Tab-separated table of C-alpha atoms in Angstrom:
chain	number	residue	atom	x	y	z
A	30	MET	CA	143.718	102.890	53.457
A	31	SER	CA	140.881	103.433	50.987
A	32	LEU	CA	137.451	102.256	52.131
A	33	GLU	CA	134.530	102.314	49.725
A	34	VAL	CA	130.905	101.945	50.849
A	35	ARG	CA	128.466	101.174	48.034
A	36	THR	CA	125.578	99.034	46.855
A	37	LEU	CA	126.368	95.575	45.561
A	38	THR	CA	126.884	94.249	42.094
A	39	GLU	CA	126.116	90.647	41.301
A	40	LEU	CA	129.844	89.883	41.205
A	41	ASP	CA	130.187	91.121	44.818
A	42	LEU	CA	127.769	88.557	46.191
A	43	PRO	CA	130.176	85.674	47.077
A	44	ASP	CA	132.567	88.037	48.863
A	45	TRP	CA	129.674	89.804	50.615
A	46	ILE	CA	128.289	86.480	51.890
A	47	GLY	CA	131.766	85.532	53.124
A	48	ALA	CA	131.976	88.786	55.086
A	49	LEU	CA	128.490	88.123	56.480
A	50	HIS	CA	129.641	84.685	57.680
A	51	THR	CA	132.740	86.223	59.250
A	52	GLY	CA	130.712	88.785	61.163
A	53	PHE	CA	128.388	86.143	62.609
A	54	LEU	CA	131.206	83.676	63.385
A	55	ARG	CA	130.136	81.097	60.832
A	56	SER	CA	132.490	79.264	58.522
A	57	PRO	CA	133.744	81.741	55.889
A	58	ALA	CA	133.216	79.105	53.190
A	59	VAL	CA	130.447	80.046	50.752
A	60	SER	CA	128.589	77.412	48.730
A	61	LYS	CA	127.149	77.808	45.255
A	62	GLU	CA	123.732	76.958	46.716
A	63	GLU	CA	123.859	79.860	49.136
A	64	ILE	CA	124.997	82.264	46.428
A	65	GLU	CA	122.035	81.258	44.291
A	66	SER	CA	119.653	81.536	47.227
A	67	ARG	CA	120.904	85.020	48.102
A	68	ARG	CA	120.768	86.052	44.471
A	69	ALA	CA	117.122	84.981	44.321
A	70	LEU	CA	116.428	86.873	47.555
A	71	MET	CA	117.763	90.070	46.001
A	72	ALA	CA	116.078	89.561	42.647
A	73	ALA	CA	113.648	92.170	41.408
A	74	ALA	CA	110.458	91.468	39.474
A	75	GLY	CA	111.418	89.482	36.418
A	76	GLY	CA	114.360	87.825	38.163
A	77	ALA	CA	117.050	90.443	37.488
A	78	PHE	CA	119.580	91.060	40.263
A	79	ASP	CA	118.577	94.169	42.233
A	80	SER	CA	120.880	95.220	45.063
A	81	ASP	CA	119.679	98.772	45.717
A	82	ARG	CA	119.030	97.912	49.371
A	83	ALA	CA	122.145	95.812	49.965
A	84	GLN	CA	125.361	97.617	50.862
A	85	GLY	CA	128.931	96.591	51.487
A	86	ALA	CA	132.144	98.245	52.597
A	87	PHE	CA	135.176	97.289	50.536
A	88	ASP	CA	138.863	97.619	51.324
A	89	ALA	CA	141.108	97.081	48.291
A	90	GLY	CA	138.288	95.095	46.696
A	91	ARG	CA	137.593	92.873	49.731
A	92	CYS	CA	134.217	93.101	51.466
A	93	VAL	CA	134.663	93.997	55.145
A	94	ALA	CA	131.128	95.070	56.164
A	95	THR	CA	127.574	94.089	55.160
A	96	PHE	CA	124.115	95.635	55.380
A	97	ARG	CA	120.726	94.890	53.832
A	98	SER	CA	117.195	96.226	54.180
A	99	PHE	CA	113.893	95.084	52.732
A	100	VAL	CA	110.158	95.802	52.649
A	101	GLN	CA	108.177	94.919	55.768
A	102	ARG	CA	104.755	95.596	57.295
A	103	LEU	CA	104.549	96.154	61.053
A	104	THR	CA	101.285	96.004	62.995
A	105	VAL	CA	100.774	98.871	65.453
A	106	PRO	CA	98.207	98.940	68.288
A	107	GLY	CA	94.735	98.641	66.815
A	108	GLY	CA	95.676	96.377	63.911
A	109	THR	CA	96.898	98.818	61.249
A	110	ALA	CA	100.064	97.791	59.410
A	111	VAL	CA	102.601	100.516	58.612
A	112	ALA	CA	105.374	100.478	56.015
A	113	ALA	CA	108.626	99.460	57.693
A	114	ASN	CA	112.203	99.427	56.473
A	115	ALA	CA	113.494	96.141	57.904
A	116	ILE	CA	117.271	95.965	58.465
A	117	SER	CA	119.227	92.724	58.541
A	118	ASN	CA	122.604	91.142	57.717
A	119	VAL	CA	124.532	93.880	59.538
A	120	THR	CA	128.199	93.045	60.128
A	121	VAL	CA	131.588	94.729	60.309
A	122	SER	CA	134.619	92.450	60.083
A	123	PRO	CA	136.850	92.456	63.194
A	124	THR	CA	139.697	93.951	61.152
A	125	HIS	CA	137.680	97.098	60.401
A	126	ARG	CA	135.867	98.007	63.624
A	127	ARG	CA	135.465	101.605	64.821
A	128	ARG	CA	135.939	103.213	61.422
A	129	GLY	CA	132.405	104.503	60.936
A	130	LEU	CA	131.399	101.889	58.362
A	131	LEU	CA	128.092	100.982	60.017
A	132	SER	CA	127.291	104.664	60.507
A	133	ARG	CA	127.777	105.344	56.808
A	134	MET	CA	125.637	102.402	55.721
A	135	MET	CA	122.929	103.149	58.286
A	136	ASP	CA	122.723	106.816	57.256
A	137	THR	CA	122.409	105.951	53.562
A	138	ASP	CA	119.699	103.397	54.269
A	139	ALA	CA	117.714	105.615	56.662
A	140	ARG	CA	117.623	108.550	54.263
A	141	ALA	CA	116.472	106.305	51.426
A	142	ALA	CA	113.744	104.857	53.666
A	143	LYS	CA	112.591	108.344	54.643
A	144	GLU	CA	112.440	109.370	50.980
A	145	ARG	CA	110.402	106.252	50.120
A	146	GLY	CA	107.842	107.191	52.757
A	147	ASP	CA	108.543	104.360	55.206
A	148	VAL	CA	107.074	105.093	58.628
A	149	VAL	CA	109.702	103.253	60.705
A	150	SER	CA	112.851	101.208	60.428
A	151	THR	CA	113.033	97.926	62.339
A	152	LEU	CA	115.681	95.394	63.318
A	153	ILE	CA	116.511	92.594	65.740
A	154	ALA	CA	119.626	93.691	67.629
A	155	ALA	CA	122.382	91.114	67.966
A	156	GLU	CA	124.010	93.345	70.603
A	157	TYR	CA	122.126	95.834	72.769
A	158	PRO	CA	124.490	98.846	72.884
A	159	ILE	CA	124.826	99.397	69.122
A	160	TYR	CA	121.591	100.820	67.789
A	161	GLY	CA	120.371	103.465	70.225
A	162	ARG	CA	122.746	105.995	68.698
A	163	TYR	CA	121.012	105.502	65.341
A	164	GLY	CA	117.576	106.344	66.756
A	165	PHE	CA	116.357	102.799	67.501
A	166	GLY	CA	114.638	101.857	70.733
A	167	PRO	CA	113.617	98.386	71.980
A	168	ALA	CA	109.859	98.263	71.315
A	169	THR	CA	109.127	94.625	72.143
A	170	TRP	CA	110.615	92.087	74.541
A	171	ALA	CA	110.522	88.307	74.472
A	172	THR	CA	110.465	85.608	77.142
A	173	GLU	CA	111.148	81.887	76.930
A	174	TRP	CA	110.028	79.432	79.575
A	175	GLU	CA	111.017	75.841	80.236
A	176	VAL	CA	108.121	73.818	81.617
A	177	ASP	CA	108.647	70.805	83.871
A	178	THR	CA	105.706	68.726	82.668
A	179	ALA	CA	105.616	66.437	85.727
A	180	ARG	CA	105.273	69.430	88.024
A	181	ALA	CA	102.797	71.356	85.855
A	182	GLY	CA	99.786	69.606	87.403
A	183	LEU	CA	97.839	68.902	84.223
A	184	ASP	CA	95.165	66.219	84.369
A	185	PRO	CA	96.922	62.978	83.292
A	186	ARG	CA	93.635	61.845	81.726
A	187	TYR	CA	93.637	64.770	79.257
A	188	ALA	CA	92.934	63.413	75.761
A	189	GLY	CA	92.127	66.507	73.704
A	190	PRO	CA	89.880	69.585	73.601
A	191	SER	CA	86.467	69.227	75.190
A	192	ASP	CA	84.894	72.052	73.171
A	193	GLY	CA	84.428	70.115	69.938
A	194	GLY	CA	87.684	71.368	68.448
A	195	ARG	CA	90.531	69.033	67.542
A	196	VAL	CA	94.299	68.931	67.170
A	197	ASP	CA	95.664	67.111	64.116
A	198	LEU	CA	99.237	66.343	63.153
A	199	ALA	CA	100.085	67.901	59.793
A	200	GLY	CA	102.767	67.962	57.125
A	201	PRO	CA	104.712	70.836	55.536
A	202	ALA	CA	102.319	71.127	52.589
A	203	GLU	CA	99.346	71.618	54.940
A	204	VAL	CA	101.309	74.245	56.855
A	205	ARG	CA	102.033	76.124	53.630
A	206	GLU	CA	98.328	75.894	52.786
A	207	HIS	CA	96.901	77.098	56.096
A	208	GLY	CA	99.773	78.976	57.722
A	209	PRO	CA	99.809	82.215	55.688
A	210	GLY	CA	96.124	82.964	56.262
A	211	LEU	CA	96.427	82.131	59.944
A	212	HIS	CA	99.409	84.446	60.322
A	213	GLU	CA	97.515	87.269	58.618
A	214	ARG	CA	94.720	86.838	61.160
A	215	LEU	CA	97.281	87.038	63.965
A	216	ARG	CA	98.912	90.092	62.385
A	217	ALA	CA	95.574	91.910	62.247
A	218	ALA	CA	94.975	91.230	65.944
A	219	ARG	CA	98.382	91.529	67.655
A	220	HIS	CA	100.621	94.588	67.557
A	221	GLY	CA	104.319	94.004	67.050
A	222	VAL	CA	103.742	91.194	64.537
A	223	ILE	CA	105.375	91.554	61.109
A	224	ASP	CA	104.334	90.119	57.761
A	225	ARG	CA	105.659	86.892	56.237
A	226	THR	CA	106.419	86.385	52.562
A	227	GLU	CA	105.861	83.248	50.494
A	228	ARG	CA	109.630	82.748	50.656
A	229	TRP	CA	109.393	82.734	54.490
A	230	TRP	CA	106.929	79.846	54.387
A	231	LEU	CA	109.039	77.889	51.896
A	232	ARG	CA	112.171	78.387	53.969
A	233	ASN	CA	110.526	77.532	57.288
A	234	THR	CA	108.919	74.344	56.018
A	235	GLY	CA	112.084	72.979	54.401
A	236	ALA	CA	111.097	73.647	50.789
A	237	LEU	CA	113.848	76.247	50.293
A	238	ALA	CA	117.399	76.187	51.636
A	239	VAL	CA	119.170	79.494	52.249
A	240	ASP	CA	122.551	78.290	53.516
A	241	ASP	CA	124.473	75.128	54.339
A	242	ARG	CA	122.967	74.550	57.769
A	243	PRO	CA	121.111	71.203	57.880
A	244	TRP	CA	117.315	71.260	57.892
A	245	GLN	CA	115.544	69.367	60.666
A	246	GLU	CA	111.890	68.955	59.860
A	247	PRO	CA	109.769	69.701	62.916
A	248	PHE	CA	106.533	68.086	63.949
A	249	TYR	CA	103.504	70.147	62.959
A	250	ALA	CA	100.025	70.257	64.487
A	251	LEU	CA	96.934	72.275	63.554
A	252	TYR	CA	94.052	73.193	65.818
A	253	ARG	CA	90.625	73.175	64.126
A	254	SER	CA	87.671	74.850	65.785
A	255	PRO	CA	84.333	73.024	66.151
A	256	GLU	CA	83.375	74.711	62.856
A	257	GLY	CA	86.465	73.285	61.134
A	258	GLU	CA	88.401	76.579	60.930
A	259	VAL	CA	92.190	76.352	61.367
A	260	ASP	CA	92.743	78.650	64.357
A	261	GLY	CA	96.133	77.452	65.535
A	262	LEU	CA	99.501	76.148	64.314
A	263	LEU	CA	102.235	74.426	66.292
A	264	ALA	CA	105.740	73.487	65.114
A	265	TYR	CA	108.200	71.739	67.416
A	266	THR	CA	111.270	69.542	67.482
A	267	ALA	CA	111.974	66.827	70.045
A	268	GLU	CA	115.051	65.325	71.640
A	269	ASP	CA	114.618	61.666	72.542
A	270	HIS	CA	116.408	61.161	75.854
A	271	TRP	CA	116.223	58.493	78.566
A	272	GLU	CA	117.816	58.105	82.002
A	273	ALA	CA	117.743	54.688	83.699
A	274	LYS	CA	114.766	53.690	81.535
A	275	VAL	CA	112.912	56.876	82.523
A	276	PRO	CA	111.856	59.073	79.580
A	277	ARG	CA	113.338	62.561	79.789
A	278	GLY	CA	112.435	63.924	76.348
A	279	VAL	CA	112.870	67.632	75.619
A	280	VAL	CA	110.629	69.526	73.204
A	281	GLN	CA	111.591	72.848	71.611
A	282	VAL	CA	108.728	74.936	70.262
A	283	GLN	CA	109.540	76.558	66.925
A	284	GLU	CA	106.174	78.273	66.546
A	285	LEU	CA	102.853	78.415	68.309
A	286	THR	CA	100.344	80.700	66.624
A	287	ALA	CA	96.791	80.880	67.935
A	288	VAL	CA	94.018	83.314	67.055
A	289	SER	CA	91.550	82.132	69.695
A	290	PRO	CA	91.886	81.278	73.399
A	291	ALA	CA	90.603	77.777	72.666
A	292	ALA	CA	93.341	77.191	70.091
A	293	GLU	CA	96.023	78.488	72.449
A	294	ARG	CA	94.909	76.234	75.306
A	295	ALA	CA	94.511	73.193	73.095
A	296	LEU	CA	97.966	73.428	71.513
A	297	TRP	CA	99.768	73.963	74.819
A	298	TYR	CA	97.857	71.125	76.502
A	299	PHE	CA	98.548	68.853	73.522
A	300	LEU	CA	102.272	69.500	73.790
A	301	LEU	CA	102.526	69.331	77.578
A	302	SER	CA	100.624	66.054	77.756
A	303	THR	CA	102.630	64.272	75.042
A	304	ASP	CA	104.110	60.988	76.257
A	305	LEU	CA	107.859	60.768	76.960
A	306	VAL	CA	108.209	64.570	77.302
A	307	ALA	CA	109.775	65.819	80.541
A	308	ARG	CA	110.532	69.410	79.542
A	309	VAL	CA	109.063	71.855	77.038
A	310	ARG	CA	111.000	74.908	75.881
A	311	THR	CA	108.416	77.429	74.732
A	312	GLY	CA	110.431	79.478	72.265
A	313	LEU	CA	110.339	83.273	72.476
A	314	ARG	CA	106.896	84.448	73.556
A	315	ALA	CA	105.450	87.780	74.640
A	316	PRO	CA	106.446	88.521	78.264
A	317	ASP	CA	102.751	88.551	79.227
A	318	ASP	CA	101.989	85.250	77.496
A	319	VAL	CA	99.236	83.320	79.232
A	320	LEU	CA	101.194	80.065	79.312
A	321	PRO	CA	102.366	80.036	82.930
A	322	LEU	CA	98.821	80.758	84.130
A	323	LEU	CA	97.419	77.935	81.970
A	324	LEU	CA	99.196	75.524	84.309
A	325	PRO	CA	97.691	74.399	87.613
A	326	ASP	CA	101.175	75.102	88.997
A	327	PRO	CA	102.610	78.156	87.159
A	328	ARG	CA	105.931	77.665	88.965
A	329	ALA	CA	106.516	74.695	86.683
A	330	ALA	CA	107.328	77.276	83.982
A	331	ARG	CA	110.849	78.543	84.662
A	332	THR	CA	112.044	81.663	82.818
A	333	VAL	CA	115.187	80.850	80.843
A	334	THR	CA	115.369	83.925	78.585
A	335	HIS	CA	114.017	87.445	78.892
A	336	ALA	CA	115.453	90.042	76.529
A	337	ASP	CA	114.766	92.906	74.154
A	338	TYR	CA	113.609	91.816	70.717
A	339	LEU	CA	112.182	94.100	67.994
A	340	TRP	CA	113.741	97.573	67.835
A	341	VAL	CA	111.892	100.466	66.169
A	342	ARG	CA	113.280	103.687	64.700
A	343	PRO	CA	110.578	106.287	63.863
A	344	LEU	CA	110.980	108.016	60.504
A	345	ASP	CA	107.590	109.744	60.207
A	346	VAL	CA	106.231	110.711	63.634
A	347	PRO	CA	102.779	111.927	62.528
A	348	ALA	CA	102.178	108.826	60.376
A	349	LEU	CA	103.303	106.497	63.158
A	350	LEU	CA	101.191	108.051	65.899
A	351	THR	CA	98.043	108.470	63.802
A	352	ALA	CA	98.193	104.868	62.530
A	353	ARG	CA	97.674	103.359	65.965
A	354	THR	CA	94.615	103.436	68.226
A	355	TYR	CA	94.139	104.871	71.716
A	356	THR	CA	91.733	103.694	74.413
A	357	THR	CA	91.602	106.959	76.359
A	358	PRO	CA	91.275	110.568	75.145
A	359	GLY	CA	94.063	113.087	75.588
A	360	SER	CA	96.423	115.517	73.947
A	361	LEU	CA	100.191	115.807	74.192
A	362	VAL	CA	102.897	117.988	72.686
A	363	LEU	CA	106.030	115.939	72.016
A	364	ASP	CA	109.387	117.573	71.303
A	365	VAL	CA	111.368	114.886	69.474
A	366	THR	CA	115.116	115.214	68.982
A	367	ASP	CA	116.823	113.277	66.193
A	368	ARG	CA	120.530	113.730	65.555
A	369	ALA	CA	120.090	112.463	62.005
A	370	GLY	CA	117.453	115.117	61.332
A	371	LEU	CA	114.952	112.615	59.953
A	372	ALA	CA	112.141	112.702	62.526
A	373	ASN	CA	112.896	115.665	64.758
A	374	GLY	CA	110.328	118.339	65.514
A	375	ARG	CA	107.519	119.328	67.841
A	376	PHE	CA	104.248	117.490	67.344
A	377	LEU	CA	100.749	117.829	68.773
A	378	LEU	CA	99.067	114.458	69.309
A	379	GLU	CA	95.309	114.577	69.909
A	380	ALA	CA	93.912	111.100	70.332
A	381	GLY	CA	91.045	109.050	71.653
A	382	PRO	CA	88.908	105.991	70.957
A	383	ASP	CA	87.516	107.628	67.800
A	384	GLY	CA	90.903	108.262	66.175
A	385	ALA	CA	93.963	110.467	66.337
A	386	THR	CA	95.695	113.381	64.653
A	387	CYS	CA	99.356	114.297	64.950
A	388	VAL	CA	100.694	117.464	63.347
A	389	PRO	CA	103.694	119.776	63.686
A	390	THR	CA	103.050	122.544	66.186
A	391	ALA	CA	104.594	125.692	67.642
A	392	ARG	CA	102.956	125.086	71.036
A	393	GLY	CA	105.188	124.640	74.064
A	394	ALA	CA	106.618	121.171	74.607
A	395	GLU	CA	105.026	118.966	77.264
A	396	LEU	CA	107.392	116.013	76.885
A	397	THR	CA	110.910	116.105	75.440
A	398	LEU	CA	112.493	112.880	74.266
A	399	ASP	CA	114.928	111.407	71.775
A	400	VAL	CA	113.577	109.619	68.712
A	401	ALA	CA	114.900	106.327	70.130
A	402	GLU	CA	112.720	106.730	73.218
A	403	LEU	CA	109.722	107.390	70.996
A	404	GLY	CA	110.547	104.109	69.258
A	405	THR	CA	110.460	102.377	72.638
A	406	LEU	CA	107.067	103.907	73.450
A	407	ALA	CA	105.411	103.593	70.034
A	408	LEU	CA	103.997	100.053	70.347
A	409	GLY	CA	102.749	100.488	73.902
A	410	ASP	CA	105.209	98.276	75.760
A	411	GLU	CA	106.920	100.887	77.924
A	412	ALA	CA	105.765	103.706	80.176
A	413	ALA	CA	106.996	107.256	79.631
A	414	SER	CA	107.051	107.634	83.422
A	415	ARG	CA	109.594	104.821	83.728
A	416	LEU	CA	111.805	106.383	81.077
A	417	ALA	CA	111.561	109.692	82.939
A	418	VAL	CA	112.977	108.041	86.077
A	419	LEU	CA	115.930	106.983	83.927
A	420	GLY	CA	116.393	110.527	82.620
A	421	ARG	CA	115.439	109.537	79.089
A	422	VAL	CA	112.184	111.546	78.926
A	423	SER	CA	111.727	115.059	80.329
A	424	GLU	CA	108.359	116.257	81.605
A	425	GLU	CA	107.972	119.926	80.662
A	426	ARG	CA	104.396	120.277	81.979
A	427	ALA	CA	103.181	118.701	85.199
A	428	GLY	CA	100.928	115.760	84.455
A	429	ALA	CA	102.212	115.162	80.931
A	430	LEU	CA	103.814	111.839	81.884
A	431	ALA	CA	100.505	110.519	83.195
A	432	VAL	CA	98.790	111.597	79.970
A	433	ALA	CA	101.487	109.867	77.915
A	434	ASP	CA	101.155	106.644	79.897
A	435	GLY	CA	97.376	106.681	79.518
A	436	LEU	CA	97.569	107.291	75.782
A	437	LEU	CA	100.481	105.129	74.669
A	438	ARG	CA	100.515	102.002	76.848
A	439	THR	CA	98.476	98.990	75.758
A	440	ALA	CA	96.642	96.338	77.774
A	441	ARG	CA	98.619	93.503	76.174
A	442	ARG	CA	102.309	93.788	75.444
A	443	PRO	CA	103.414	93.812	71.802
A	444	TRP	CA	104.959	90.648	70.440
A	445	CYS	CA	107.150	89.960	67.423
A	446	PRO	CA	107.336	86.190	66.828
A	447	ASP	CA	109.900	86.339	63.990
A	448	VAL	CA	113.601	86.986	63.629
A	449	PHE	CA	114.858	88.578	60.425
């Protein structure tokens, strides 16, 4: 059986989309609208079809595996954004599993990203066990709570912020006007956040369809500070439900972005005090989100999901480690192993509040770890000492684990609010 792995031509697109649907258990039918939307997504400047970063595996002309990457910016601790190679649309049809197709596509993509100068590759893993062997480690986690509003203990007389700010309902056009700037403020302040394109805002406010799934317009609300600055955005859908004439409405948060504590409090209180709402599903938040502690009774927030989210694969170790900030001074020699040969080597990290350097070194290793474990540590969410207990990091010099924990961990956990 002859299997060909290659970049796409424009004529491949309908078959490629069909294979993508098959992999994600959607209907294999492909509409003209989705073909045009995907074609526009892959268009280069000037509108010409450009598929250099979209791959497919073909068996006798039929697409049986899909893969795509695109430009992304990822915020690391301290607010600097690094060039990321974002990976998406990864599938292998059930008829062609275990034949090395993903490995071939991943290797081609990773080497191209390294040559471009990308600092990391990123992805959201549909299944946990797949990506560690390609050098990816889970760098952020996400938690969703369901809040029982009756139990939460909020003041039933609450009628809005008392600080002079205000919450206003808004429409999609206002979201497209204020949302991008607000997200950029969040991205500069919170590590783990990725950038959003104009297309993202069009798609997520219903102005652009990407497939045949029906669009349900959410409710939108904006928080304005006492000075009139838009410091928060809320998007949510609601299910109108009653039992024996008792309102039991359920709200699902699509997005809650806040760049000030006042905005965060105001938007949560607005939502939790809305009439007819019995339960609020928070959407995927950072595991250390303040929400439960905003409630007089934090037990009213029940955890319904807690899982890995953004995975990171280092491609340029010195660039990655010098881009971020460090709150304590220290030095560390890391011996990084990488089976693909893209980011392996021994590196001396010297860091502190005034900046950091990271260079190749011949000095003796103090910590030995796989590139995937470095991906897990890079955004500050995990402790090297915990990974050592699991046998995934080796301490070659006594005390090196404590130095690594002090350097790499961050006070707040990283958070990626977007799927891609």
